[in-house]
PDB file of C-alpha atoms in Angstrom:
ATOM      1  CA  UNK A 136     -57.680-226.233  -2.150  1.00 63.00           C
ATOM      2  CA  UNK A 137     -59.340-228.903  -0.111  1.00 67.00           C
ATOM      3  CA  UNK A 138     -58.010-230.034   2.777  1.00 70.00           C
ATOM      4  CA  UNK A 139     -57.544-233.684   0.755  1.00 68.00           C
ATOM      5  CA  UNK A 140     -54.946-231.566  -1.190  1.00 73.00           C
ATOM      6  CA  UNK A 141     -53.296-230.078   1.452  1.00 78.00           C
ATOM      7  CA  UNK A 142     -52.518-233.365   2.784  1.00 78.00           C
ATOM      8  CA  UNK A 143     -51.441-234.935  -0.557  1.00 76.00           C
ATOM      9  CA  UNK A 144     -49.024-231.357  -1.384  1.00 86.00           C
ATOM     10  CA  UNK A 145     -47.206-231.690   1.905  1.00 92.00           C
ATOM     11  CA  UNK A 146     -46.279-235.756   1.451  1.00 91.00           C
ATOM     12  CA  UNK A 147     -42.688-236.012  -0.247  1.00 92.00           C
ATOM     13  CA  UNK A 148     -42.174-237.541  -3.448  1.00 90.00           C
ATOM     14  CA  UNK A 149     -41.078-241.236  -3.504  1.00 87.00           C
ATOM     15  CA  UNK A 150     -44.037-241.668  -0.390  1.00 88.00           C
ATOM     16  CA  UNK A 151     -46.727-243.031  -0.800  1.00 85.00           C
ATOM     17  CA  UNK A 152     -49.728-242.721   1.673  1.00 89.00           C
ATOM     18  CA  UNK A 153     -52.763-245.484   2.047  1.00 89.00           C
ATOM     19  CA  UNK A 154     -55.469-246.051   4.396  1.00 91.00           C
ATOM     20  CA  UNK A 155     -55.305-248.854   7.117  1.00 91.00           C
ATOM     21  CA  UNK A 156     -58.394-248.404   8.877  1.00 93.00           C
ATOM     22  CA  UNK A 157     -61.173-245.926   9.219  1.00 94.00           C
ATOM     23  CA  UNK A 158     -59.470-242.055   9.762  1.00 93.00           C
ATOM     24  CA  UNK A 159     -56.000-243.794  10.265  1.00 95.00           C
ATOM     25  CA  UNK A 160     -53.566-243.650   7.332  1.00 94.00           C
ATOM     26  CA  UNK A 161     -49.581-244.964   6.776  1.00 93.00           C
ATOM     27  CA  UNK A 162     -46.781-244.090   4.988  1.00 92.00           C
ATOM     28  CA  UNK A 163     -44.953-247.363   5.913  1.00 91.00           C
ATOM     29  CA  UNK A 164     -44.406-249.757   3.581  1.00 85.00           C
ATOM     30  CA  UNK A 165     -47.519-252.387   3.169  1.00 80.00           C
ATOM     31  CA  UNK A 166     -47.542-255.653   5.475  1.00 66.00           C
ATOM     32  CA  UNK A 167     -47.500-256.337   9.144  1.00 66.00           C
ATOM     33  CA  UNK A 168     -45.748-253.268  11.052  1.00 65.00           C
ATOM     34  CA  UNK A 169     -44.713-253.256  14.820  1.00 63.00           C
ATOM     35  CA  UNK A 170     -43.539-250.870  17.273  1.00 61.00           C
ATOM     36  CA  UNK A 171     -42.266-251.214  20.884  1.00 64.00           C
ATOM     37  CA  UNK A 172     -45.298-248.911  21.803  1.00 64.00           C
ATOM     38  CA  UNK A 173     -48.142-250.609  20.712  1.00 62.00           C
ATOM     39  CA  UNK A 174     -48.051-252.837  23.533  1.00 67.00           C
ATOM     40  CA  UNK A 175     -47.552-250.398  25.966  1.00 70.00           C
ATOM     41  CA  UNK A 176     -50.240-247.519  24.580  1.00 69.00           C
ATOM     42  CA  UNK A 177     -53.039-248.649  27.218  1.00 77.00           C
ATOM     43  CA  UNK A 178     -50.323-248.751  30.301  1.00 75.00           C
ATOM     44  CA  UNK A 179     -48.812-245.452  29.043  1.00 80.00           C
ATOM     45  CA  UNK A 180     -52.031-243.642  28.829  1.00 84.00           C
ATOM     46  CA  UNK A 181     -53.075-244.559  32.440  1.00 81.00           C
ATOM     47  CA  UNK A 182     -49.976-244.318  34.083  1.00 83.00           C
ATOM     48  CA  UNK A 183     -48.522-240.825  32.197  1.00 88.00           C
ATOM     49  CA  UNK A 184     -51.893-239.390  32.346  1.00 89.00           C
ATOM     50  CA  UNK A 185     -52.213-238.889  36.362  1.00 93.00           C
ATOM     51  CA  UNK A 186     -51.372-235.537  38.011  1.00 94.00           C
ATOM     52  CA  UNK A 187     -49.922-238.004  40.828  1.00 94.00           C
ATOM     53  CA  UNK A 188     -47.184-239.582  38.526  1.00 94.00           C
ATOM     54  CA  UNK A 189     -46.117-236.325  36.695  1.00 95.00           C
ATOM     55  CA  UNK A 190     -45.986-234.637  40.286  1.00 95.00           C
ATOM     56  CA  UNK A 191     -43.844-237.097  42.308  1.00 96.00           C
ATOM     57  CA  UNK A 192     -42.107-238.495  39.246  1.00 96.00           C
ATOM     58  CA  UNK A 193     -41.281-235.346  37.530  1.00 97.00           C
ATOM     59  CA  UNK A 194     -41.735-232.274  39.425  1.00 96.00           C
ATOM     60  CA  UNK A 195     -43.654-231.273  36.754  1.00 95.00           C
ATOM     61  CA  UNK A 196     -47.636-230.295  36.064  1.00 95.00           C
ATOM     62  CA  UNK A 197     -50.435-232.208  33.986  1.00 96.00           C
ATOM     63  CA  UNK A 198     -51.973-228.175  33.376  1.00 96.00           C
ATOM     64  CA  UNK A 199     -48.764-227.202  31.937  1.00 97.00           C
ATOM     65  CA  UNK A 200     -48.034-229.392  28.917  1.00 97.00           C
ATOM     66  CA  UNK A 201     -52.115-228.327  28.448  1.00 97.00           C
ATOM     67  CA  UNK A 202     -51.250-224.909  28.249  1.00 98.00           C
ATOM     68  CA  UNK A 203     -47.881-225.990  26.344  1.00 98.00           C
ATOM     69  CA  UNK A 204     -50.072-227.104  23.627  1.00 98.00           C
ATOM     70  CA  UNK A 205     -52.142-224.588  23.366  1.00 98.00           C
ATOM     71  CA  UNK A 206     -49.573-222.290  22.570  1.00 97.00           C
ATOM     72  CA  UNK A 207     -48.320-224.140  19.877  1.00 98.00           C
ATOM     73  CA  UNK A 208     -51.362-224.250  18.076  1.00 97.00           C
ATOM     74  CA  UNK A 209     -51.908-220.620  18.758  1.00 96.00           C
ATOM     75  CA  UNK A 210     -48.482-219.699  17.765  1.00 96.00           C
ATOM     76  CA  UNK A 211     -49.770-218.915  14.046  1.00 93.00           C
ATOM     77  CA  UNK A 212     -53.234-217.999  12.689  1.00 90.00           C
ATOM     78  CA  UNK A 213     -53.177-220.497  10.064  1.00 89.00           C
ATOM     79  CA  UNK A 214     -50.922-222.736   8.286  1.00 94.00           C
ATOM     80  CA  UNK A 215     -50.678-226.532   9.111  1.00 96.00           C
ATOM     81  CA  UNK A 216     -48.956-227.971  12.353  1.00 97.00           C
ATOM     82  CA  UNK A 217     -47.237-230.873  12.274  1.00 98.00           C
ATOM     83  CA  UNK A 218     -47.940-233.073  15.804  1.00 98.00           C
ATOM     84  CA  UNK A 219     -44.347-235.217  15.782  1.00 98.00           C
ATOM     85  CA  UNK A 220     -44.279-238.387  17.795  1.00 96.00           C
ATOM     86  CA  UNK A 221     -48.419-237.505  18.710  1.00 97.00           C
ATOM     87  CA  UNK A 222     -48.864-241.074  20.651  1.00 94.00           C
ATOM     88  CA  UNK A 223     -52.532-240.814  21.393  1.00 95.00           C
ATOM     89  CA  UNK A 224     -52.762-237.043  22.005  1.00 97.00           C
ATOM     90  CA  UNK A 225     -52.773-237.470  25.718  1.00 96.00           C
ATOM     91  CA  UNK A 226     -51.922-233.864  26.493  1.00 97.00           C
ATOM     92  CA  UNK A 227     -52.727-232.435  22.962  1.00 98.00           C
ATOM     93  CA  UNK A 228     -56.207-233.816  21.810  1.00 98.00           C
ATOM     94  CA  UNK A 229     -57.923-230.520  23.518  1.00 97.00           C
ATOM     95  CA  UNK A 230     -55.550-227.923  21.851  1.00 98.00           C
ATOM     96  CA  UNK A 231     -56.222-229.471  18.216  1.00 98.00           C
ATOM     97  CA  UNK A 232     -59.680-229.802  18.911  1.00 97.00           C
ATOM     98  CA  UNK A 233     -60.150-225.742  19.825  1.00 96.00           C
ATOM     99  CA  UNK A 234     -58.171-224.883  16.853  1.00 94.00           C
ATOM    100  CA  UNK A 235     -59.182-223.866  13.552  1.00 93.00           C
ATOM    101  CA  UNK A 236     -56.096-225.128  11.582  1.00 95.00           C
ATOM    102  CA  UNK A 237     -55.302-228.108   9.447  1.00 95.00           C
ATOM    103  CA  UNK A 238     -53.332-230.515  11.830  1.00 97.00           C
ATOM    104  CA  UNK A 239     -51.138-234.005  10.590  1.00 97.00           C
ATOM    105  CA  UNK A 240     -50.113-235.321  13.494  1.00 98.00           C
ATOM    106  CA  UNK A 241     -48.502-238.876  13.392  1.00 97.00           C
ATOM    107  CA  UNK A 242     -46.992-241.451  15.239  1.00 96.00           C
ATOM    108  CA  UNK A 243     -45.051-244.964  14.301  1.00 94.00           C
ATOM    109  CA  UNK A 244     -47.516-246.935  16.662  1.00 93.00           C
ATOM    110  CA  UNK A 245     -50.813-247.926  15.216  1.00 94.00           C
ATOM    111  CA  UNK A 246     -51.904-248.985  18.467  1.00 92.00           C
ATOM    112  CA  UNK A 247     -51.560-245.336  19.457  1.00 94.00           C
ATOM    113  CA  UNK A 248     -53.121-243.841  16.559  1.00 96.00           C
ATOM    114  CA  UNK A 249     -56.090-246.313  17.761  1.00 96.00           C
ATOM    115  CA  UNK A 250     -56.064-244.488  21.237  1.00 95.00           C
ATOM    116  CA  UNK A 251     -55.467-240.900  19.549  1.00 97.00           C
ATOM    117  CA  UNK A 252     -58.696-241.196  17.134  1.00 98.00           C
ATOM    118  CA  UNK A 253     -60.726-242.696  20.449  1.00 97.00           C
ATOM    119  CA  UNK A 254     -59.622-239.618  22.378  1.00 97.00           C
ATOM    120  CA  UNK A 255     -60.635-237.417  19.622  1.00 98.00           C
ATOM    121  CA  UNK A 256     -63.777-239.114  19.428  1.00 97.00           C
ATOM    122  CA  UNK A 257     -64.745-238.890  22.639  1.00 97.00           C
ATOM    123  CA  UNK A 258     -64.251-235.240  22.917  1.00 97.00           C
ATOM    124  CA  UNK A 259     -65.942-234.593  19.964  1.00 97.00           C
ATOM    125  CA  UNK A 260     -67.842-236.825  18.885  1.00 97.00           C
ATOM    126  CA  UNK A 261     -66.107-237.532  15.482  1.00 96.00           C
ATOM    127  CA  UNK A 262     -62.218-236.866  14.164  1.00 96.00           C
ATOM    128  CA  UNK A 263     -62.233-233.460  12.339  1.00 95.00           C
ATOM    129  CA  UNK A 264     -61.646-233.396   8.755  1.00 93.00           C
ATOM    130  CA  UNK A 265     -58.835-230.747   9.605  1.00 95.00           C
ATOM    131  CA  UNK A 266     -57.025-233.686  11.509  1.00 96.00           C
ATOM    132  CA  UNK A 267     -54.878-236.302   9.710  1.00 96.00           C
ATOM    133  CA  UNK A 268     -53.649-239.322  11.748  1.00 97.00           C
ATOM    134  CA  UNK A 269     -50.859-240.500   9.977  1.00 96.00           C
ATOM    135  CA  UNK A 270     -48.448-243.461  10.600  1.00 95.00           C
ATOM    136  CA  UNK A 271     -45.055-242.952   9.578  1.00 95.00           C
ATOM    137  CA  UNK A 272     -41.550-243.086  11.381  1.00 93.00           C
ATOM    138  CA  UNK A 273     -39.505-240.182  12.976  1.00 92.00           C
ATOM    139  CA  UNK A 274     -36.403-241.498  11.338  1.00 90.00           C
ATOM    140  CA  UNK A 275     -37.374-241.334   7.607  1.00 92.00           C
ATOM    141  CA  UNK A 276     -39.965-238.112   7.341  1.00 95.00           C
ATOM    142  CA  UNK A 277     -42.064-238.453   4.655  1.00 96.00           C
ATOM    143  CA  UNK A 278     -43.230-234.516   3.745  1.00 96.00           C
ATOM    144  CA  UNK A 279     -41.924-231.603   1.472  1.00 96.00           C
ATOM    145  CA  UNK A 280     -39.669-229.031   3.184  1.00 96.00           C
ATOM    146  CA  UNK A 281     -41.174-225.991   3.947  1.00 95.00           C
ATOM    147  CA  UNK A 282     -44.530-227.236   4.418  1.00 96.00           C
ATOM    148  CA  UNK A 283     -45.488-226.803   8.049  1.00 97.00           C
ATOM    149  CA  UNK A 284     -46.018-223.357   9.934  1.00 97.00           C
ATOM    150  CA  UNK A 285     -45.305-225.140  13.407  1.00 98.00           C
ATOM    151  CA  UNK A 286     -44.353-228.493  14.663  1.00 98.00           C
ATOM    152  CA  UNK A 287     -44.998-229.718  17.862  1.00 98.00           C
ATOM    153  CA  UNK A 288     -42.721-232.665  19.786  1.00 98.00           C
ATOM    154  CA  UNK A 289     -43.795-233.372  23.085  1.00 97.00           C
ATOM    155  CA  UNK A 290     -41.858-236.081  25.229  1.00 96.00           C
ATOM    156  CA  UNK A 291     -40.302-237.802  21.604  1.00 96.00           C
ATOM    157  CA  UNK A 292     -36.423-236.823  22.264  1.00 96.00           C
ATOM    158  CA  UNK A 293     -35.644-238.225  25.436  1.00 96.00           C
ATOM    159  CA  UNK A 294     -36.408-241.785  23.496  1.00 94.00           C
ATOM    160  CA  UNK A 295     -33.721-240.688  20.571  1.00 95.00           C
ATOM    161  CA  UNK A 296     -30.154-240.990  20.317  1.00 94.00           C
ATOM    162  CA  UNK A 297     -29.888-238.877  17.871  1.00 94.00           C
ATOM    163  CA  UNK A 298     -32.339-235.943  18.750  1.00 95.00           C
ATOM    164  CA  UNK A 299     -29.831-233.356  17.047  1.00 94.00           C
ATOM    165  CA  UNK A 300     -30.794-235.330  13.782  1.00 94.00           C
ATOM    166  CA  UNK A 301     -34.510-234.967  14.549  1.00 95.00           C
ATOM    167  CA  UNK A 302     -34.646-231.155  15.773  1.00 95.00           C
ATOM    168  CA  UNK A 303     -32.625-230.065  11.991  1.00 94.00           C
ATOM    169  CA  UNK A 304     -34.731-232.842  10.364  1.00 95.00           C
ATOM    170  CA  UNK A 305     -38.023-230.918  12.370  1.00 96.00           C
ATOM    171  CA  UNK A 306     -36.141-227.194  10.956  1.00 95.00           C
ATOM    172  CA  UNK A 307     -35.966-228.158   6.961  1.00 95.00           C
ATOM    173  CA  UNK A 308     -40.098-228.699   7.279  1.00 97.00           C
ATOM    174  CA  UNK A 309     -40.425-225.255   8.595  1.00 97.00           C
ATOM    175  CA  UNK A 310     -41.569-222.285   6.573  1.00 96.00           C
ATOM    176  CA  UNK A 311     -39.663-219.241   6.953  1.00 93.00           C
ATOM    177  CA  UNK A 312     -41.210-217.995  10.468  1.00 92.00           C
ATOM    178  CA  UNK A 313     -41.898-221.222  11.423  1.00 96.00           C
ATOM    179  CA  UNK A 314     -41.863-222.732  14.936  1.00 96.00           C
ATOM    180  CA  UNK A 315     -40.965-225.421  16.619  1.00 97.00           C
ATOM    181  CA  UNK A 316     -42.359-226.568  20.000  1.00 98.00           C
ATOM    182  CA  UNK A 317     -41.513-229.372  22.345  1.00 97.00           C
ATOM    183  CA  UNK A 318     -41.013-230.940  25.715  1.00 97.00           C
ATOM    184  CA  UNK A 319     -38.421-233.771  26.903  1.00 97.00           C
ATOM    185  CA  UNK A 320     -37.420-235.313  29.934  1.00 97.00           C
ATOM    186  CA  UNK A 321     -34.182-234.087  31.157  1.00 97.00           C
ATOM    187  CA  UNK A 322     -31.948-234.301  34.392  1.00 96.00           C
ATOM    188  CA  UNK A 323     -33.361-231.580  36.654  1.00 91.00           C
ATOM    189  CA  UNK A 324     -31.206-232.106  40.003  1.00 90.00           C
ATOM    190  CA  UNK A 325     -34.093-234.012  41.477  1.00 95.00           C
ATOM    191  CA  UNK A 326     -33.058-237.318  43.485  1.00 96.00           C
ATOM    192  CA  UNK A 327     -35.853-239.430  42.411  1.00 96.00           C
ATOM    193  CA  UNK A 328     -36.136-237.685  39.169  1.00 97.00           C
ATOM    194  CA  UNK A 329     -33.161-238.534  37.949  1.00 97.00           C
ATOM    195  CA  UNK A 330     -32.648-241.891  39.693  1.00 97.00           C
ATOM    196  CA  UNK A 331     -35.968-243.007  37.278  1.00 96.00           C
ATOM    197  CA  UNK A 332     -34.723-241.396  34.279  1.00 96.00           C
ATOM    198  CA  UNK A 333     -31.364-243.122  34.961  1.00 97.00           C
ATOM    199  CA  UNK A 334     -33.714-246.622  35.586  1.00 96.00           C
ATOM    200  CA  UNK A 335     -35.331-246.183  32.305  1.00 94.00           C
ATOM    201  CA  UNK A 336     -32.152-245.599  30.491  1.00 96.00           C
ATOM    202  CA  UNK A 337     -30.907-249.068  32.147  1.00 96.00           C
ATOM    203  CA  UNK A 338     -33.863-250.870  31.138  1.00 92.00           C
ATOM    204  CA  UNK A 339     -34.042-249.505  27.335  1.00 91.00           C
ATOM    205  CA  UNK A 340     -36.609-247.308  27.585  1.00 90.00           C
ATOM    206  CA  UNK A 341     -34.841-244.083  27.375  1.00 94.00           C
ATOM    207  CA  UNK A 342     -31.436-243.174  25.885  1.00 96.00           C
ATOM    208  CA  UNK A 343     -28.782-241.764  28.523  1.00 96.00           C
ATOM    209  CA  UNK A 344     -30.416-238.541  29.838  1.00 96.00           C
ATOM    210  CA  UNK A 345     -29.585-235.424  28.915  1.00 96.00           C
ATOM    211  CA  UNK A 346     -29.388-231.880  30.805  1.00 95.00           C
ATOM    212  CA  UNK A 347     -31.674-228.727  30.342  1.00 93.00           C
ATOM    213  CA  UNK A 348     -27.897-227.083  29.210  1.00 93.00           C
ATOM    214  CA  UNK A 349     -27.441-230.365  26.746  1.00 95.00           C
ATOM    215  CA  UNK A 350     -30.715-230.305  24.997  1.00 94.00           C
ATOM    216  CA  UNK A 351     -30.547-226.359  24.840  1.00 93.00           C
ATOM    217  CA  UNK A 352     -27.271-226.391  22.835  1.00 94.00           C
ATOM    218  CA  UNK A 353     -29.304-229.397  20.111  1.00 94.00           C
ATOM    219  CA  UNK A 354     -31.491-226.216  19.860  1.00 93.00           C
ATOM    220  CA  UNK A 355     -29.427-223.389  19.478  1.00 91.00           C
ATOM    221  CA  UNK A 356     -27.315-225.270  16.950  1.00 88.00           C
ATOM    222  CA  UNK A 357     -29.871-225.614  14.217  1.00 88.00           C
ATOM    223  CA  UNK A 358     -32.176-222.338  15.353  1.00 89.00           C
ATOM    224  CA  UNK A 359     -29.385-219.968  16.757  1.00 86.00           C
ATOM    225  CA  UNK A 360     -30.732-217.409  18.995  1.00 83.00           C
ATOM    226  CA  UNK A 361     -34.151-217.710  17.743  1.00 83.00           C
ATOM    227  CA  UNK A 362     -34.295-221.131  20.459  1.00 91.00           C
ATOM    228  CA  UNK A 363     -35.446-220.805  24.137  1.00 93.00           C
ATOM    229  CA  UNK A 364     -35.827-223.072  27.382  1.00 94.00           C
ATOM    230  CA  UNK A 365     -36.671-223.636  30.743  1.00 96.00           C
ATOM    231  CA  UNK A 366     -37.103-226.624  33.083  1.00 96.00           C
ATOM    232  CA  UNK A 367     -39.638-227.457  35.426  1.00 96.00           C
ATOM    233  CA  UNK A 368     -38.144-230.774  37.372  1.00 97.00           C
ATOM    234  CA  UNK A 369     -37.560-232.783  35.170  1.00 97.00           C
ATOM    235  CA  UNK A 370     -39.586-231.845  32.298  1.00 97.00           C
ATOM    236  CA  UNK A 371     -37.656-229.389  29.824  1.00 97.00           C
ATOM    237  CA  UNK A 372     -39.848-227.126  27.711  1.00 97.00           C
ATOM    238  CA  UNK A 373     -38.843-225.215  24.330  1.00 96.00           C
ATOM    239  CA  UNK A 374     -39.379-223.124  21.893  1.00 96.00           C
ATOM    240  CA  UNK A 375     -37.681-221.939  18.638  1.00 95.00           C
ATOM    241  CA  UNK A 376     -38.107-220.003  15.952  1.00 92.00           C
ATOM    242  CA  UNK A 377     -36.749-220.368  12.187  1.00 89.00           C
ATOM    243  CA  UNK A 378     -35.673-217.909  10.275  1.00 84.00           C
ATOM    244  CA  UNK A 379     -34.483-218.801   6.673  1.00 77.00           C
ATOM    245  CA  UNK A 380     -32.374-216.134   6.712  1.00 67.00           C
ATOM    246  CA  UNK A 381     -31.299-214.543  10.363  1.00 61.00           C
ATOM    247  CA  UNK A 382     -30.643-211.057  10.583  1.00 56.00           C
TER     248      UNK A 382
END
């Protein structure tokens, strides 16, 4: 099968997939789309990219949502991984690039997309046949279940009401074995940690912030004990592990 196929069997029926520019496709409906990050990609990119911020805002470490990545690529030999909510591959566009497996990683923002195909480009020169930029929206997932050996979700709940509805949308795209991986800002007992989460909840931005505990029990109720975390600041790291059928 050619990795044009793979991308086609993994789409849903009743979705249809077209090209908007060069290596950027959509599964939105044609005509003008918007999102509330296309605006903000460039600011986003500078700002969320420095050690300085992630260190003083979040307690938490640029190297570590690296590694993160890495480890969710590596967390199967093969089999695609599904990048959820990619933005523009800030901390992610290294780990795809080392790997040897078929990637679809996607975002709502085109305007990210834009920034995630530059990154890739500038790392390597080209985008990798292997890695599918796709524009489509977190709240109406356009592939098959059971498609993807690993999905990765880095920073996307802490923007979602309804992240419950996300992590057992995330666990029907799973293959038996599958994993999920993914980060999101949560209250960490830090005074000016949680005073900014708190300010970006205010303003929009975020939705009200959850605990390590909260998001851990989102987790555990569509993975059971096959879901793990831990929190460094205020950045809350997991992993989980779906079995269709636990023992």
């Amino acid at each position: 099968m050619s990795i044009q196929d793979e991308w086609r069997a993994v789409i849903a029926e009743g979705h249809a997939i077209r090209s908007v520019e060069d290596g950027i496709y959509s599964a939105l409906p044609d005509g003008p789309q918007t999102h509330l990050y296309d605006r903000r990609a460039a600011a986003y990119d500078l700002v969320v990219g420095t050690r300085l911020y992630n260190r003083v805002m979040w307690g938490a470490s640029l190297p570590d949502y690296f590694k993160f990545a890495r480890q969710a690529t590596a967390s199967h030999p093969d089999g695609m991984l599904l990048d959820v909510g990619c933005g523009s591959l800030l901390f992610t566009a290294p780990a795809h690039l080392d790997c040897e497996r078929p990637i679809l990683a996607f975002d709502q923002s085109l305007h990210m997309l834009r920034r995630a195909r530059s990154r890739l480009i500038k790392l390597a020169g080209s985008v990798p046949e292997r890695i599918f930029l796709l524009q489509a929206d977190l709240s109406a997932l356009p592939f098959k279940a059971g498609s993807f050996h690993t999905a990765l979700c880095m920073n996307v709940l802490h923007h979602l009401a309804d992240a419950g509805g996300l992590i057992t949308g995330l666990t029907k795209l799973l293959v038996d074995g599958g994993h999920l991986y993914l980060t999101s800002l949560v209250k960490g007992n830090r005074l000016i940690g949680d005073h900014y989460l708190e300010a970006l909840y205010r303003r929009g931005d975020f939705v009200h912030p959850r605990t390590g505990a909260e998001l851990g029990g989102l987790l555990t109720g569509s993975f059971g004990e096959g879901a793990n975390y831990w929190v460094q600041g205020n950045m809350a790291f997991a992993r989980a592990a779906f079995r269709l059928h636990p023992s």
